[in-house]
Structures are given as structure tokens and as C-alpha cells.
Amino acid sequence: MNKYQGDVKHQNVKEKIEQLSQLNPIVEPTHSSLLESQDWLLISAPSFPQGEKLSNGKYAYTLGRLAFNMFEPTNLKLVIDSVRQPVVLLGEGKKRSHDIVVEFSIIDELFPPLKGIVRNLGVCYPADNKTLQVEFTGGTLAPQKGENLSIWKDIFGQR
């Protein structure tokens, strides 16, 4: 994957993923207990819409595109530092959490450099034996630990 810089949409990478999926010994992966209570770390390139690849290999987005326009300022430019997906069985049949937790750094020259966390909240459940259905239910925006809360409130208000 390093050769293609984590781009899972590159044709060669897509072909390798398909080959690997054929080797999966789990017949019904969406019903597997391996999905329960895991904290998945994204190791491929983020694939949020309208990302801009920077010279350092990271991806920049606007806060609006990253968080479904839930938070303002929507045009705030930021870079993704990490993406995690904690999956927890919710006790509602086969439903599991499907949150997307994005740690970011503001890189917009109109704003001070701060670090934050966007959490896109969601649930998923088996649509069939190989496909999960995902529904997003809301989100949160918070500063990372140690950030200046006064500056944070100036940018994001009391939301």
C-alpha cells in the first residue's frame, strides 16, 4: 500500500484487496464475532469527499466536508492526523456502533493552530452476509486535551 500512498481506489490496490477478500475463511463476515468490541485504526488514505493531498502526504479537508456540515465554520481548513472506528455491540440485535473518530489539526491561515476531534456517530448492522448497512445519527466536536479553551470557544462558540 505504501507504493500507492494508501489509496484504496487505485486499480492495483483494489485488485489486491479483492484477492485478499477471496482468502477470507469467514463465510458470513458481517455476523462474525471479530467485529465486536474492536477499535479499528485507519491505515489507508482517508476517503472523505473533496480531500486535498498535501506535499507531506497528509490530507486536508474543510470541517464541513469532514463532518457532514454539522459544525461551523464549515470552510475551516484542517488536516487529518488519525481516524479510528470503535465498534461496540449495542445490545440491539446485531447493531454495532460505527462512529468515525477523526483527530485533526487546524491548518487554516485565518485561524490559530489548534487540535480537535470530530466524532461522526453511527450504527451499523448486517444488510446481508457480506455487507454492513451504516446509518449516521449525529456528531460531536471537541478540542483535544491541552488545547486553549478560550481560543477554541472564540472559533467554535458555545455549541
Tab-separated table of C-alpha atoms in Angstrom:
chain	number	residue	atom	x	y	z
A	1	MET	CA	0.000	0.000	0.000
A	2	ASN	CA	2.915	2.345	0.614
A	3	LYS	CA	3.679	2.323	-3.107
A	4	TYR	CA	0.249	3.868	-3.731
A	5	GLN	CA	0.286	6.032	-0.573
A	6	GLY	CA	-2.705	4.299	0.988
A	7	ASP	CA	-5.017	4.982	-1.953
A	8	VAL	CA	-7.525	2.113	-1.827
A	9	LYS	CA	-9.160	3.427	-5.020
A	10	HIS	CA	-6.031	2.786	-7.116
A	11	GLN	CA	-6.772	-0.096	-9.524
A	12	ASN	CA	-3.792	-2.208	-8.392
A	13	VAL	CA	-4.781	-1.811	-4.743
A	14	LYS	CA	-8.424	-2.654	-5.498
A	15	GLU	CA	-7.301	-5.842	-7.239
A	16	LYS	CA	-5.123	-6.871	-4.268
A	17	ILE	CA	-7.965	-6.196	-1.834
A	18	GLU	CA	-10.263	-8.381	-3.931
A	19	GLN	CA	-7.644	-11.171	-3.976
A	20	LEU	CA	-7.253	-10.940	-0.195
A	21	SER	CA	-11.021	-10.967	0.360
A	22	GLN	CA	-11.213	-14.272	-1.533
A	23	LEU	CA	-8.857	-15.774	1.066
A	24	ASN	CA	-11.108	-14.797	3.978
A	25	PRO	CA	-12.108	-18.052	5.684
A	26	ILE	CA	-15.158	-16.436	7.339
A	27	VAL	CA	-18.223	-17.352	5.292
A	28	GLU	CA	-20.539	-14.685	6.769
A	29	PRO	CA	-18.181	-11.864	7.844
A	30	THR	CA	-20.959	-9.448	8.881
A	31	HIS	CA	-22.078	-11.942	11.524
A	32	SER	CA	-18.577	-12.641	12.836
A	33	SER	CA	-17.743	-12.044	16.480
A	34	LEU	CA	-14.470	-10.487	15.216
A	35	LEU	CA	-16.462	-7.309	14.576
A	36	GLU	CA	-17.487	-6.966	18.208
A	37	SER	CA	-15.701	-4.552	20.520
A	38	GLN	CA	-12.764	-3.576	18.345
A	39	ASP	CA	-11.110	-0.198	17.886
A	40	TRP	CA	-10.094	-0.018	14.233
A	41	LEU	CA	-7.351	2.374	13.104
A	42	LEU	CA	-7.485	3.577	9.509
A	43	ILE	CA	-4.176	2.815	7.814
A	44	SER	CA	-5.200	3.726	4.266
A	45	ALA	CA	-5.626	7.254	2.960
A	46	PRO	CA	-8.803	8.929	4.276
A	47	SER	CA	-11.528	8.993	1.659
A	48	PHE	CA	-13.741	11.851	2.808
A	49	PRO	CA	-15.088	13.826	-0.168
A	50	GLN	CA	-13.066	16.679	-1.691
A	51	GLY	CA	-9.810	15.979	0.114
A	52	GLU	CA	-6.630	17.724	-0.938
A	53	LYS	CA	-3.418	15.749	-0.724
A	54	LEU	CA	-0.644	17.880	0.732
A	55	SER	CA	3.064	17.693	-0.095
A	56	ASN	CA	3.713	15.938	3.260
A	57	GLY	CA	1.358	13.082	2.266
A	58	LYS	CA	-1.443	14.094	4.654
A	59	TYR	CA	-4.913	15.091	3.513
A	60	ALA	CA	-6.609	18.436	4.074
A	61	TYR	CA	-10.374	18.931	4.212
A	62	THR	CA	-12.838	21.540	5.299
A	63	LEU	CA	-14.640	20.971	8.575
A	64	GLY	CA	-17.915	20.978	6.640
A	65	ARG	CA	-16.903	18.110	4.354
A	66	LEU	CA	-15.380	16.141	7.213
A	67	ALA	CA	-18.439	16.397	9.464
A	68	PHE	CA	-21.456	16.485	7.139
A	69	ASN	CA	-21.764	20.296	7.646
A	70	MET	CA	-22.772	19.774	11.292
A	71	PHE	CA	-20.286	22.323	12.671
A	72	GLU	CA	-19.150	25.845	11.809
A	73	PRO	CA	-17.075	27.346	10.393
A	74	THR	CA	-17.724	24.850	7.596
A	75	ASN	CA	-14.925	26.265	5.421
A	76	LEU	CA	-12.263	25.840	8.147
A	77	LYS	CA	-9.270	24.049	6.598
A	78	LEU	CA	-7.783	21.207	8.613
A	79	VAL	CA	-5.571	18.192	8.231
A	80	ILE	CA	-6.431	14.694	9.420
A	81	ASP	CA	-3.992	13.320	11.981
A	82	SER	CA	-5.724	9.977	12.595
A	83	VAL	CA	-9.011	8.155	12.011
A	84	ARG	CA	-10.361	5.448	14.322
A	85	GLN	CA	-13.572	3.468	14.226
A	86	PRO	CA	-14.554	1.986	17.573
A	87	VAL	CA	-17.042	-0.840	17.051
A	88	VAL	CA	-19.096	-1.968	20.032
A	89	LEU	CA	-22.073	-4.343	20.079
A	90	LEU	CA	-25.017	-2.184	21.190
A	91	GLY	CA	-27.294	-4.894	22.561
A	92	GLU	CA	-29.987	-4.139	19.972
A	93	GLY	CA	-29.892	-7.343	17.962
A	94	LYS	CA	-26.943	-7.212	15.551
A	95	LYS	CA	-26.487	-3.404	15.772
A	96	ARG	CA	-22.999	-2.108	16.486
A	97	SER	CA	-21.592	1.364	16.902
A	98	HIS	CA	-19.975	2.724	13.756
A	99	ASP	CA	-18.502	6.009	14.945
A	100	ILE	CA	-15.787	7.674	12.898
A	101	VAL	CA	-13.398	9.468	15.259
A	102	VAL	CA	-11.158	11.952	13.464
A	103	GLU	CA	-8.318	13.757	15.206
A	104	PHE	CA	-7.403	16.887	13.265
A	105	SER	CA	-5.169	19.945	13.284
A	106	ILE	CA	-6.319	23.337	12.007
A	107	ILE	CA	-4.067	24.496	9.159
A	108	ASP	CA	-6.171	27.431	8.001
A	109	GLU	CA	-4.043	30.590	7.970
A	110	LEU	CA	-7.072	32.631	9.114
A	111	PHE	CA	-7.239	30.698	12.410
A	112	PRO	CA	-4.809	29.761	15.178
A	113	PRO	CA	-3.355	26.219	15.032
A	114	LEU	CA	-5.485	24.062	17.328
A	115	LYS	CA	-6.172	20.344	17.520
A	116	GLY	CA	-9.648	18.861	17.774
A	117	ILE	CA	-11.706	15.710	17.497
A	118	VAL	CA	-14.771	15.205	15.319
A	119	ARG	CA	-16.844	12.172	16.151
A	120	ASN	CA	-19.358	11.214	13.453
A	121	LEU	CA	-21.794	8.979	15.329
A	122	GLY	CA	-23.313	5.990	13.621
A	123	VAL	CA	-24.647	2.480	13.863
A	124	CYS	CA	-24.201	-0.455	11.521
A	125	TYR	CA	-25.866	-3.824	11.098
A	126	PRO	CA	-25.716	-6.655	8.562
A	127	ALA	CA	-27.560	-5.883	5.334
A	128	ASP	CA	-26.580	-9.370	4.167
A	129	ASN	CA	-23.796	-11.841	4.922
A	130	LYS	CA	-21.076	-9.659	3.382
A	131	THR	CA	-22.370	-6.073	3.568
A	132	LEU	CA	-22.930	-3.795	6.542
A	133	GLN	CA	-25.623	-1.098	6.422
A	134	VAL	CA	-24.465	2.162	8.064
A	135	GLU	CA	-26.633	4.979	9.426
A	136	PHE	CA	-25.127	8.193	10.765
A	137	THR	CA	-27.007	9.660	13.718
A	138	GLY	CA	-25.174	12.881	14.673
A	139	GLY	CA	-21.804	14.055	15.841
A	140	THR	CA	-19.646	15.880	18.340
A	141	LEU	CA	-16.818	18.377	18.048
A	142	ALA	CA	-14.339	18.848	20.893
A	143	PRO	CA	-10.827	20.159	21.494
A	144	GLN	CA	-8.035	17.675	22.045
A	145	LYS	CA	-6.589	17.531	25.541
A	146	GLY	CA	-4.379	20.502	26.419
A	147	GLU	CA	-5.804	22.930	23.852
A	148	ASN	CA	-6.568	26.551	24.769
A	149	LEU	CA	-10.315	26.521	25.548
A	150	SER	CA	-10.642	30.296	25.282
A	151	ILE	CA	-9.328	30.285	21.696
A	152	TRP	CA	-11.423	27.179	20.959
A	153	LYS	CA	-14.616	28.954	22.090
A	154	ASP	CA	-13.690	32.030	20.009
A	155	ILE	CA	-13.586	29.850	16.889
A	156	PHE	CA	-16.421	27.393	17.558
A	157	GLY	CA	-18.616	29.239	20.078
A	158	GLN	CA	-20.628	27.514	22.807
A	159	ARG	CA	-22.206	24.848	20.566
